[in-house]
């Protein structure tokens, strides 16, 4: 079994002013120090990337954006491209988050284009997949997730191992309902099996698969104990320094 470095990513969604970001990041830096055995990523909204980039300089915390446009530049009012994100200091980008799929009509095909663009532009994509409650209750989870992963990776031919997948059941995001460790593990194992079919088993063993959906200090330890859960994508709790620090320091 390959050793995968644990990864905790905080998705700030559409929250935060510059003053709040300064306060949160300084409290977080004090609490977590420089973790060596786990990676930490923060994904603030676009308006805070510059501020966060400055505040994170010299730390081991990486910076992610929450979206990008697939064209490198052009007449796309309101959009932000991969080269712009690199320029401001991002190393990662969250793609296909369920809120973008739900509220902005983002499709699997568009996610695939964005994944291709991120890789072209030197950003590591954190690709979100997940089922709704109706899809889970209809027994569609595994087939749906496998389809989402396959489509999202359509433009990826090489270097699979650097990809990051986040399994985020839609019914668990921001609801306070978490998948049980066993439920999450089952889907993570299915994602890894899909990755093995797209590349090979050894490569699939290197890909980090995060769980996201109401991860909190009191449930992170159980989730992280599962064999195929390599980290967490954290929304609400990443806006509280103490809670996020405790999640990073899962046991
Ligand atoms: C998310 O936004 O990716 C997320 C998982 O949110 P929350 O932790 O608030 O459920």
XYZ file of N, CA and C and ligand atoms in Angstrom:
763
model
N 0.858 -1.214 0.000
C 0.000 0.000 0.000
C 0.885 1.251 0.000
N 0.611 2.149 -0.932
C 1.415 3.380 -1.018
C 1.137 4.271 0.195
N 2.116 5.061 0.555
C 1.927 6.016 1.641
C 1.389 7.303 1.024
N 0.228 7.717 1.477
C -0.360 8.973 0.977
C -0.331 9.997 2.100
N 0.232 11.168 1.817
C 0.308 12.205 2.844
C -1.082 12.779 3.079
N -1.498 12.812 4.319
C -2.837 13.308 4.631
C -2.962 14.779 4.235
N -4.146 15.147 3.856
C -4.383 16.498 3.352
C -5.701 17.034 3.904
N -5.637 18.205 4.515
C -6.854 18.863 4.989
C -6.975 20.184 4.241
N -8.096 20.368 3.554
C -8.309 21.598 2.779
C -9.529 22.331 3.333
N -9.408 23.636 3.439
C -10.518 24.460 3.932
C -11.115 25.277 2.805
N -12.403 25.074 2.562
C -13.117 25.821 1.527
C -13.920 26.936 2.220
N -13.456 28.164 2.029
C -14.113 29.297 2.715
C -15.404 29.713 2.017
N -15.672 29.133 0.864
C -16.864 29.496 0.083
C -16.916 31.025 -0.105
N -18.119 31.629 -0.034
C -18.228 33.077 -0.282
C -18.292 33.822 1.063
N -17.243 33.629 1.858
C -17.185 34.272 3.168
C -15.863 35.005 3.321
N -15.921 36.159 3.972
C -14.699 36.792 4.441
C -14.342 38.121 3.818
N -13.949 39.045 4.693
C -13.347 40.310 4.271
C -11.830 40.168 4.476
N -11.087 41.164 4.038
C -9.629 41.085 4.234
C -9.286 41.061 5.722
N -10.002 41.873 6.497
C -9.705 41.912 7.943
C -10.007 40.551 8.578
N -11.110 39.929 8.163
C -11.454 38.606 8.731
C -10.429 37.551 8.310
N -9.960 37.654 7.076
C -8.962 36.685 6.598
C -7.665 36.829 7.398
N -7.271 38.057 7.640
C -6.027 38.287 8.405
C -6.156 37.681 9.790
N -7.295 37.910 10.406
C -7.527 37.413 11.759
C -7.533 35.877 11.772
N -8.260 35.299 10.849
C -8.386 33.833 10.807
C -7.044 33.165 10.509
N -6.320 33.695 9.530
C -5.063 33.040 9.161
C -4.012 33.206 10.246
N -4.021 34.358 10.919
C -3.012 34.501 11.969
C -3.343 33.582 13.143
N -4.627 33.417 13.467
C -5.009 32.491 14.543
C -4.678 31.044 14.147
N -4.880 30.728 12.883
C -4.617 29.361 12.426
C -3.116 29.048 12.461
N -2.313 29.999 11.981
C -0.858 29.778 11.955
C -0.335 29.532 13.365
N -0.836 30.308 14.320
C -0.386 30.140 15.705
C -0.757 28.750 16.212
N -1.935 28.283 15.839
C -2.410 27.003 16.386
C -1.765 25.783 15.743
N -1.463 25.860 14.448
C -1.000 24.604 13.808
C 0.513 24.527 13.625
N 1.223 25.624 13.740
C 2.677 25.567 13.524
C 2.991 25.121 12.106
N 3.955 24.203 11.977
C 4.358 23.710 10.652
C 4.211 22.205 10.595
N 3.020 21.706 10.338
C 2.854 20.252 10.326
C 3.690 19.617 9.217
N 4.384 18.527 9.522
C 5.236 17.915 8.502
C 4.593 16.677 7.890
N 3.756 16.007 8.668
C 3.206 14.753 8.162
C 1.860 14.954 7.490
N 1.388 16.174 7.389
C 0.115 16.417 6.715
C 0.135 17.754 5.988
N -0.622 17.808 4.933
C -0.625 19.005 4.085
C -1.891 19.810 4.394
N -1.764 21.124 4.349
C -2.912 21.994 4.624
C -3.090 22.949 3.443
N -4.337 23.091 3.012
C -4.659 23.998 1.900
C -5.820 24.879 2.338
N -5.750 26.156 1.954
C -6.854 27.083 2.215
C -7.383 27.570 0.869
N -8.706 27.578 0.729
C -9.320 28.068 -0.519
C -10.256 29.231 -0.223
N -9.711 30.438 -0.167
C -10.571 31.620 0.063
C -11.247 32.058 -1.238
N -12.212 32.960 -1.155
C -12.789 33.509 -2.387
C -11.739 34.312 -3.163
N -12.027 34.558 -4.439
C -11.049 35.232 -5.303
C -10.516 36.524 -4.700
N -11.412 37.308 -4.076
C -11.008 38.627 -3.577
C -9.982 38.542 -2.455
N -9.841 37.367 -1.833
C -8.909 37.234 -0.706
C -7.641 36.471 -1.073
N -7.514 36.071 -2.330
C -6.343 35.270 -2.698
C -5.052 36.054 -2.513
N -5.065 37.301 -2.928
C -3.845 38.122 -2.802
C -3.459 38.281 -1.323
N -4.441 38.626 -0.505
C -4.208 38.789 0.936
C -3.691 37.486 1.540
N -4.361 36.383 1.213
C -3.976 35.089 1.788
C -2.586 34.686 1.305
N -2.307 34.942 0.050
C -0.999 34.598 -0.502
C 0.109 35.306 0.282
N -0.117 36.567 0.575
C 0.865 37.355 1.349
C 0.993 36.796 2.762
N -0.134 36.483 3.379
C -0.098 36.014 4.772
C 0.461 34.594 4.902
N 0.365 33.822 3.833
C 0.842 32.433 3.899
C 2.286 32.288 3.440
N 2.870 33.361 2.922
C 4.255 33.290 2.445
C 5.141 32.823 3.600
N 6.009 31.854 3.311
C 6.927 31.351 4.343
C 6.307 30.288 5.239
N 5.048 29.964 5.051
C 4.425 28.875 5.809
C 4.325 27.651 4.890
N 3.884 26.532 5.442
C 3.714 25.349 4.587
C 2.268 25.216 4.101
N 1.442 26.210 4.392
C 0.035 26.152 3.969
C -0.066 26.570 2.500
N -0.757 25.752 1.698
C -0.894 26.064 0.268
C -2.204 26.800 0.008
N -2.232 27.446 -1.154
C -3.377 28.279 -1.511
C -4.126 27.671 -2.707
N -5.443 27.618 -2.567
C -6.282 27.105 -3.673
C -7.349 28.129 -4.003
N -7.799 28.098 -5.264
C -8.981 28.866 -5.660
C -10.177 27.910 -5.641
N -11.356 28.481 -5.771
C -12.579 27.664 -5.692
C -13.165 27.342 -7.065
N -12.526 27.872 -8.113
C -13.042 27.667 -9.470
C -12.058 28.285 -10.444
N -12.158 27.948 -11.719
C -11.462 28.690 -12.770
C -12.245 28.577 -14.060
N -11.871 29.405 -15.024
C -12.404 29.262 -16.389
C -11.372 28.500 -17.205
N -11.852 27.721 -18.186
C -10.928 26.848 -18.912
C -10.063 27.578 -19.933
N -10.484 28.782 -20.348
C -9.630 29.523 -21.287
C -8.554 30.264 -20.488
N -7.354 30.390 -21.029
C -6.297 31.085 -20.282
C -6.523 32.590 -20.179
N -7.220 33.163 -21.154
C -7.583 34.580 -21.125
C -8.653 34.827 -22.177
N -9.247 36.010 -22.176
C -10.208 36.311 -23.237
C -11.394 37.101 -22.746
N -12.364 37.261 -23.633
C -13.550 38.058 -23.330
C -14.564 37.180 -22.598
N -14.313 36.952 -21.329
C -15.195 36.131 -20.484
C -15.448 36.909 -19.192
N -16.287 37.912 -19.304
C -16.515 38.840 -18.191
C -16.900 38.104 -16.908
N -16.209 38.453 -15.853
C -16.521 37.861 -14.547
C -15.777 36.571 -14.263
N -15.005 36.084 -15.225
C -14.304 34.814 -15.023
C -12.846 35.040 -14.631
N -12.216 33.985 -14.111
C -10.815 34.024 -13.679
C -10.112 32.798 -14.264
N -8.913 32.979 -14.801
C -8.246 31.855 -15.477
C -7.135 31.245 -14.621
N -6.696 30.083 -15.076
C -5.612 29.380 -14.388
C -4.340 30.214 -14.277
N -3.859 30.812 -15.373
C -2.638 31.618 -15.256
C -2.795 32.768 -14.252
N -4.011 33.330 -14.146
C -4.236 34.406 -13.151
C -4.102 33.850 -11.736
N -4.608 32.630 -11.540
C -4.528 32.009 -10.208
C -3.079 31.679 -9.855
N -2.336 31.196 -10.839
C -0.907 30.923 -10.599
C -0.197 32.219 -10.226
N -0.537 33.273 -10.943
C 0.119 34.572 -10.738
C -0.082 35.084 -9.315
N -1.241 34.778 -8.722
C -1.516 35.288 -7.372
C -1.016 34.315 -6.289
N -0.476 33.177 -6.711
C 0.136 32.281 -5.726
C -0.604 30.980 -5.459
N -1.615 30.666 -6.266
C -2.338 29.398 -6.050
C -1.530 28.217 -6.594
N -1.609 27.110 -5.884
C -1.025 25.856 -6.366
C -2.129 24.845 -6.701
N -3.326 25.073 -6.155
C -4.432 24.128 -6.301
C -5.700 24.887 -6.716
N -6.671 24.121 -7.205
C -7.981 24.724 -7.487
C -9.069 23.669 -7.251
N -10.110 24.069 -6.522
C -11.270 23.184 -6.313
C -12.136 23.252 -7.572
N -12.521 22.105 -8.095
C -13.347 22.085 -9.308
C -14.556 21.170 -9.120
N -15.672 21.590 -9.688
C -16.871 20.748 -9.676
C -17.539 20.650 -8.321
N -17.344 21.653 -7.470
C -18.027 21.619 -6.170
C -19.540 21.538 -6.405
N -20.237 20.834 -5.541
C -21.675 20.613 -5.779
C -22.460 21.917 -5.776
N -21.960 22.937 -5.039
C -22.686 24.219 -5.057
C -22.576 24.867 -6.439
N -21.472 24.667 -7.115
C -21.343 25.190 -8.481
C -22.190 24.358 -9.454
N -22.250 23.075 -9.216
C -23.091 22.233 -10.085
C -24.565 22.608 -9.887
N -24.932 22.809 -8.611
C -26.344 23.051 -8.267
C -26.799 24.468 -8.633
N -25.997 25.478 -8.278
C -26.461 26.874 -8.441
C -25.978 27.523 -9.734
N -24.911 26.993 -10.308
C -24.370 27.622 -11.525
C -24.512 26.702 -12.728
N -25.162 25.574 -12.537
C -25.432 24.671 -13.657
C -24.192 24.017 -14.233
N -23.143 23.910 -13.432
C -21.906 23.333 -13.960
C -22.115 21.840 -14.251
N -21.677 21.418 -15.439
C -21.888 20.024 -15.866
C -20.593 19.215 -15.726
N -20.746 17.900 -15.815
C -19.568 17.020 -15.794
C -18.604 17.387 -16.930
N -19.174 17.731 -18.089
C -18.328 18.084 -19.241
C -17.512 19.353 -18.959
N -18.159 20.329 -18.333
C -17.440 21.567 -18.006
C -16.360 21.295 -16.961
N -16.686 20.435 -16.010
C -15.680 20.088 -14.991
C -14.465 19.460 -15.690
N -14.725 18.600 -16.679
C -13.623 17.965 -17.414
C -12.759 19.009 -18.113
N -13.405 20.008 -18.714
C -12.645 21.073 -19.388
C -11.793 21.839 -18.387
N -12.371 22.081 -17.207
C -11.656 22.830 -16.174
C -10.482 22.012 -15.623
N -10.688 20.700 -15.499
C -9.593 19.846 -15.010
C -8.441 19.897 -16.028
N -8.788 19.798 -17.307
C -7.758 19.881 -18.349
C -7.022 21.210 -18.287
N -7.773 22.291 -18.092
C -7.165 23.625 -18.043
C -6.259 23.767 -16.818
N -6.711 23.258 -15.682
C -5.898 23.360 -14.466
C -4.553 22.678 -14.685
N -4.594 21.497 -15.278
C -3.345 20.748 -15.487
C -2.461 21.465 -16.505
N -3.066 21.998 -17.552
C -2.299 22.770 -18.553
C -1.607 23.958 -17.890
N -2.310 24.577 -16.931
C -1.811 25.803 -16.317
C -0.979 25.548 -15.056
N -0.714 24.289 -14.747
C 0.179 23.976 -13.627
C -0.473 24.050 -12.260
N -1.796 23.871 -12.220
C -2.513 23.848 -10.939
C -2.980 22.423 -10.654
N -2.959 22.036 -9.387
C -3.446 20.704 -9.021
C -4.941 20.807 -8.756
N -5.757 20.060 -9.512
C -7.204 20.138 -9.280
C -7.642 19.268 -8.105
N -8.557 19.816 -7.324
C -9.250 19.030 -6.287
C -10.651 18.836 -6.850
N -10.919 17.643 -7.361
C -12.130 17.408 -8.150
C -13.226 16.837 -7.245
N -14.332 17.578 -7.160
C -15.417 17.168 -6.258
C -16.451 16.320 -6.989
N -16.842 15.246 -6.352
C -17.922 14.393 -6.856
C -18.830 14.058 -5.675
N -20.063 13.697 -5.979
C -20.953 13.337 -4.871
C -22.383 13.174 -5.338
N -23.141 12.409 -4.588
C -24.512 12.102 -4.951
C -25.497 12.879 -4.086
N -26.702 13.096 -4.609
C -27.770 13.690 -3.803
C -28.406 12.584 -2.949
N -29.260 13.012 -2.028
C -29.933 12.023 -1.177
C -30.818 11.112 -2.024
N -31.525 11.711 -2.995
C -32.414 10.904 -3.845
C -31.596 9.870 -4.620
N -30.427 10.266 -5.100
C -29.590 9.317 -5.845
C -29.086 8.206 -4.926
N -28.728 8.566 -3.687
C -28.291 7.533 -2.727
C -29.440 6.570 -2.441
N -30.612 7.144 -2.166
C -31.752 6.288 -1.827
C -32.201 5.436 -3.023
N -31.886 5.928 -4.225
C -32.228 5.160 -5.418
C -31.163 4.130 -5.778
N -30.143 3.991 -4.941
C -29.101 2.982 -5.179
C -28.156 3.343 -6.310
N -28.075 4.636 -6.626
C -27.284 5.045 -7.796
C -25.867 5.498 -7.451
N -25.537 5.531 -6.150
C -24.306 6.216 -5.724
C -23.061 5.751 -6.480
N -22.783 4.467 -6.445
C -21.507 3.997 -7.008
C -21.406 4.275 -8.507
N -22.491 3.994 -9.229
C -22.456 4.203 -10.679
C -22.306 5.684 -11.008
N -23.024 6.517 -10.256
C -22.964 7.960 -10.509
C -21.564 8.521 -10.257
N -20.995 8.129 -9.109
C -19.669 8.659 -8.740
C -18.628 8.193 -9.753
N -18.740 6.949 -10.151
C -17.788 6.433 -11.125
C -17.905 7.225 -12.433
N -19.139 7.539 -12.832
C -19.335 8.318 -14.062
C -18.762 9.724 -13.904
N -19.004 10.341 -12.743
C -18.473 11.697 -12.526
C -16.941 11.698 -12.600
N -16.325 10.683 -11.984
C -14.853 10.615 -11.990
C -14.349 10.389 -13.420
N -14.946 9.443 -14.115
C -14.500 9.144 -15.486
C -14.626 10.370 -16.393
N -15.758 11.069 -16.278
C -15.944 12.235 -17.153
C -14.977 13.342 -16.771
N -14.822 13.591 -15.488
C -13.932 14.679 -15.052
C -12.499 14.441 -15.523
N -12.122 13.174 -15.642
C -10.725 12.856 -16.003
C -10.552 12.576 -17.496
N -11.561 12.910 -18.275
C -11.531 12.590 -19.701
C -10.301 13.177 -20.408
N -9.870 14.346 -19.978
C -8.727 14.964 -20.669
C -7.397 14.619 -20.009
N -7.437 13.761 -18.990
C -6.198 13.435 -18.264
C -5.654 12.112 -18.797
N -4.464 12.183 -19.352
C -3.864 10.950 -19.879
C -2.670 10.490 -19.045
N -2.003 11.434 -18.399
C -0.773 11.090 -17.676
C -0.804 11.707 -16.280
N 0.174 11.320 -15.484
C 0.383 11.923 -14.170
C -0.884 11.930 -13.311
N -1.553 10.800 -13.290
C -2.765 10.631 -12.485
C -2.497 10.841 -11.005
N -1.290 10.438 -10.583
C -1.041 10.354 -9.140
C -1.113 11.709 -8.444
N -0.955 12.813 -9.207
C -1.002 14.130 -8.556
C -2.441 14.641 -8.395
N -3.397 13.924 -8.976
C -4.792 14.374 -8.860
C -5.280 14.243 -7.422
N -6.244 15.077 -7.065
C -6.909 14.944 -5.765
C -8.409 14.876 -6.044
N -9.057 13.869 -5.484
C -10.511 13.732 -5.635
C -11.138 13.997 -4.272
N -12.252 14.709 -4.251
C -12.989 14.910 -2.996
C -14.371 14.295 -3.149
N -14.645 13.312 -2.314
C -15.997 12.734 -2.289
C -16.831 13.556 -1.314
N -17.828 14.253 -1.850
C -18.665 15.117 -1.025
C -20.139 14.795 -1.290
N -20.720 13.921 -0.476
C -22.148 13.661 -0.672
C -22.938 14.951 -0.524
N -23.761 15.268 -1.509
C -24.459 16.559 -1.522
C -25.317 16.723 -0.265
N -25.882 15.613 0.195
C -26.770 15.654 1.360
C -26.013 15.911 2.666
N -24.693 15.887 2.612
C -23.906 16.094 3.836
C -23.245 17.472 3.876
N -23.340 18.237 2.775
C -22.628 19.516 2.722
C -23.436 20.598 3.405
N -22.868 21.145 4.457
C -23.490 22.259 5.170
C -24.774 21.888 5.890
N -25.028 20.594 6.039
C -26.290 20.170 6.646
C -26.121 19.669 8.072
N -24.870 19.432 8.468
C -24.636 18.830 9.782
C -24.756 17.309 9.743
N -25.196 16.758 8.582
C -25.273 15.290 8.446
C -23.973 14.815 7.802
N -23.311 13.869 8.438
C -22.065 13.351 7.863
C -22.288 11.912 7.421
N -21.613 11.526 6.358
C -21.607 10.096 6.022
C -20.902 9.378 7.159
N -21.326 8.172 7.468
C -20.585 7.420 8.484
C -19.228 7.060 7.877
N -18.241 6.782 8.719
C -16.943 6.365 8.164
C -17.106 5.191 7.198
N -17.977 4.242 7.524
C -18.144 3.066 6.652
C -18.770 3.453 5.311
N -19.768 4.357 5.348
C -20.391 4.806 4.084
C -19.354 5.513 3.207
N -18.571 6.393 3.843
C -17.567 7.135 3.075
C -16.508 6.182 2.533
N -16.044 5.268 3.365
C -15.008 4.316 2.931
C -15.469 3.515 1.716
N -16.722 3.106 1.721
C -17.239 2.309 0.606
C -17.124 3.090 -0.718
N -17.487 4.375 -0.669
C -17.424 5.175 -1.899
C -15.969 5.476 -2.269
N -15.140 5.760 -1.258
C -13.725 6.035 -1.550
C -13.072 4.824 -2.227
N -13.386 3.637 -1.732
C -12.812 2.424 -2.339
C -13.298 2.281 -3.786
N -14.564 2.641 -4.028
C -15.098 2.562 -5.394
C -14.407 3.584 -6.302
N -14.125 4.766 -5.753
C -13.409 5.787 -6.543
C -12.006 5.268 -6.889
N -11.358 4.656 -5.911
C -9.998 4.160 -6.179
C -10.038 3.034 -7.218
N -11.071 2.234 -7.171
C -11.189 1.162 -8.176
C -11.375 1.764 -9.570
N -12.170 2.839 -9.647
C -12.357 3.518 -10.945
C -11.023 4.096 -11.437
N -10.284 4.701 -10.510
C -8.987 5.273 -10.885
C -8.036 4.184 -11.383
N -8.112 3.012 -10.753
C -7.248 1.897 -11.173
C -7.608 1.448 -12.588
N -8.898 1.491 -12.906
C -9.311 1.116 -14.270
C -8.831 2.155 -15.290
N -8.784 3.419 -14.870
C -8.358 4.482 -15.788
C -6.835 4.548 -15.934
N -6.113 4.092 -14.898
C -4.644 4.107 -14.966
C -4.159 2.701 -14.622
N -3.686 2.494 -13.432
C -3.337 1.153 -12.955
C -3.399 1.180 -11.433
N -3.350 0.000 -10.833
C -3.581 -0.088 -9.379
C -2.535 0.721 -8.595
N -1.269 0.612 -8.996
C -0.204 1.294 -8.234
C -0.413 2.807 -8.279
N -0.804 3.324 -9.432
C -1.045 4.763 -9.560
C -2.253 5.163 -8.729
N -3.314 4.365 -8.808
C -4.533 4.681 -8.045
C -4.248 4.730 -6.550
N -3.310 3.913 -6.109
C -2.963 3.896 -4.676
C -2.269 5.183 -4.242
N -1.781 5.945 -5.201
C -1.081 7.193 -4.852
C -2.008 8.403 -4.810
N -3.198 8.273 -5.385
C -4.117 9.417 -5.477
C -4.779 9.653 -4.121
N -4.790 10.911 -3.700
C -5.460 11.208 -2.432
C -6.949 11.468 -2.669
N -7.755 10.821 -1.853
C -9.210 10.976 -1.943
C -9.690 11.547 -0.614
N -10.218 12.763 -0.680
C -10.674 13.468 0.522
C -12.161 13.207 0.729
N -12.583 13.279 1.976
C -14.018 13.250 2.265
C -14.447 14.675 2.632
N -15.617 15.079 2.172
C -16.150 16.385 2.555
C -17.636 16.298 2.807
N -18.093 17.017 3.815
C -19.521 17.021 4.155
C -19.658 17.050 5.654
N -19.762 18.288 6.194
C -19.941 18.473 7.640
C -18.854 17.797 8.474
N -17.604 17.901 8.003
C -16.492 17.407 8.829
C -16.278 18.398 9.971
N -16.189 17.873 11.180
C -16.062 18.690 12.393
C -15.017 18.040 13.298
N -14.598 18.771 14.341
C -13.626 18.170 15.263
C -14.113 16.850 15.855
N -15.418 16.706 16.052
C -15.877 15.490 16.731
C -16.143 14.307 15.800
N -15.998 14.477 14.492
C -16.166 13.292 13.635
C -14.949 13.012 12.759
N -13.963 13.924 12.774
C -12.838 13.754 11.848
C -12.009 12.511 12.162
N -11.808 12.196 13.424
C -10.917 11.074 13.769
C -11.450 9.745 13.208
N -12.760 9.550 13.347
C -13.363 8.304 12.851
C -13.253 8.202 11.340
N -13.477 9.317 10.648
C -13.393 9.293 9.180
C -11.961 9.000 8.737
N -11.006 9.677 9.382
C -9.615 9.548 8.951
C -9.022 8.171 9.258
N -9.701 7.407 10.092
C -9.196 6.063 10.421
C -9.460 5.063 9.287
N -10.292 5.443 8.318
C -10.618 4.513 7.228
C -9.473 4.441 6.205
N -9.318 3.253 5.633
C -8.145 2.988 4.789
C -8.044 3.896 3.565
N -9.174 4.232 2.952
C -9.110 5.000 1.701
C -9.475 6.471 1.875
N -9.611 6.917 3.124
C -9.891 8.347 3.360
C -8.564 9.025 3.706
N -8.120 9.890 2.792
C -6.772 10.448 2.906
C -6.769 11.880 3.389
N -7.949 12.400 3.704
C -8.004 13.772 4.166
C -9.426 14.275 4.112
N -9.566 15.590 4.309
C -10.917 16.159 4.359
C -10.957 17.482 3.610
N -12.082 17.721 2.967
C -12.383 19.041 2.407
C -13.447 19.619 3.347
N -13.081 20.706 3.996
C -13.883 21.227 5.103
C -14.467 22.574 4.721
N -15.767 22.733 4.846
C -16.401 24.016 4.550
C -16.544 24.833 5.816
N -17.743 24.801 6.407
C -18.077 25.654 7.544
C -17.025 25.689 8.644
N -16.518 24.525 9.038
C -15.577 24.484 10.169
C -14.220 25.095 9.828
N -13.947 25.307 8.533
C -12.646 25.908 8.189
C -12.635 27.411 8.438
N -13.802 27.967 8.776
C -13.880 29.404 9.066
C -13.680 29.688 10.555
N -13.460 28.643 11.328
C -13.192 28.824 12.765
C -11.804 28.254 13.050
N -10.881 29.119 13.464
C -9.482 28.690 13.606
C -9.352 27.491 14.535
N -10.040 27.533 15.658
C -9.871 26.451 16.627
C -10.389 25.114 16.075
N -11.575 25.155 15.476
C -12.150 23.928 14.930
C -11.292 23.400 13.779
N -10.849 24.294 12.895
C -10.069 23.838 11.741
C -8.722 23.287 12.196
N -8.115 23.939 13.181
C -6.827 23.441 13.705
C -7.005 22.038 14.294
N -8.085 21.819 14.994
C -8.324 20.492 15.576
C -8.536 19.439 14.472
N -9.219 19.842 13.401
C -9.417 18.913 12.286
C -8.062 18.565 11.651
N -7.226 19.594 11.483
C -5.893 19.341 10.919
C -5.107 18.381 11.818
N -5.319 18.522 13.122
C -4.578 17.676 14.072
C -5.353 16.398 14.404
N -6.076 15.867 13.405
C -6.846 14.620 13.655
C -5.900 13.540 14.178
N -6.482 12.600 14.929
C -5.643 11.553 15.510
C -5.904 10.213 14.832
C -17.670 22.046 1.354
O -18.049 23.194 1.144
O -16.921 21.486 0.551
C -18.128 21.371 2.567
C -17.809 20.118 2.727
O -18.881 22.111 3.453
P -19.265 21.717 4.963
O -17.996 21.201 5.628
O -19.750 22.978 5.571
O -20.299 20.652 4.897
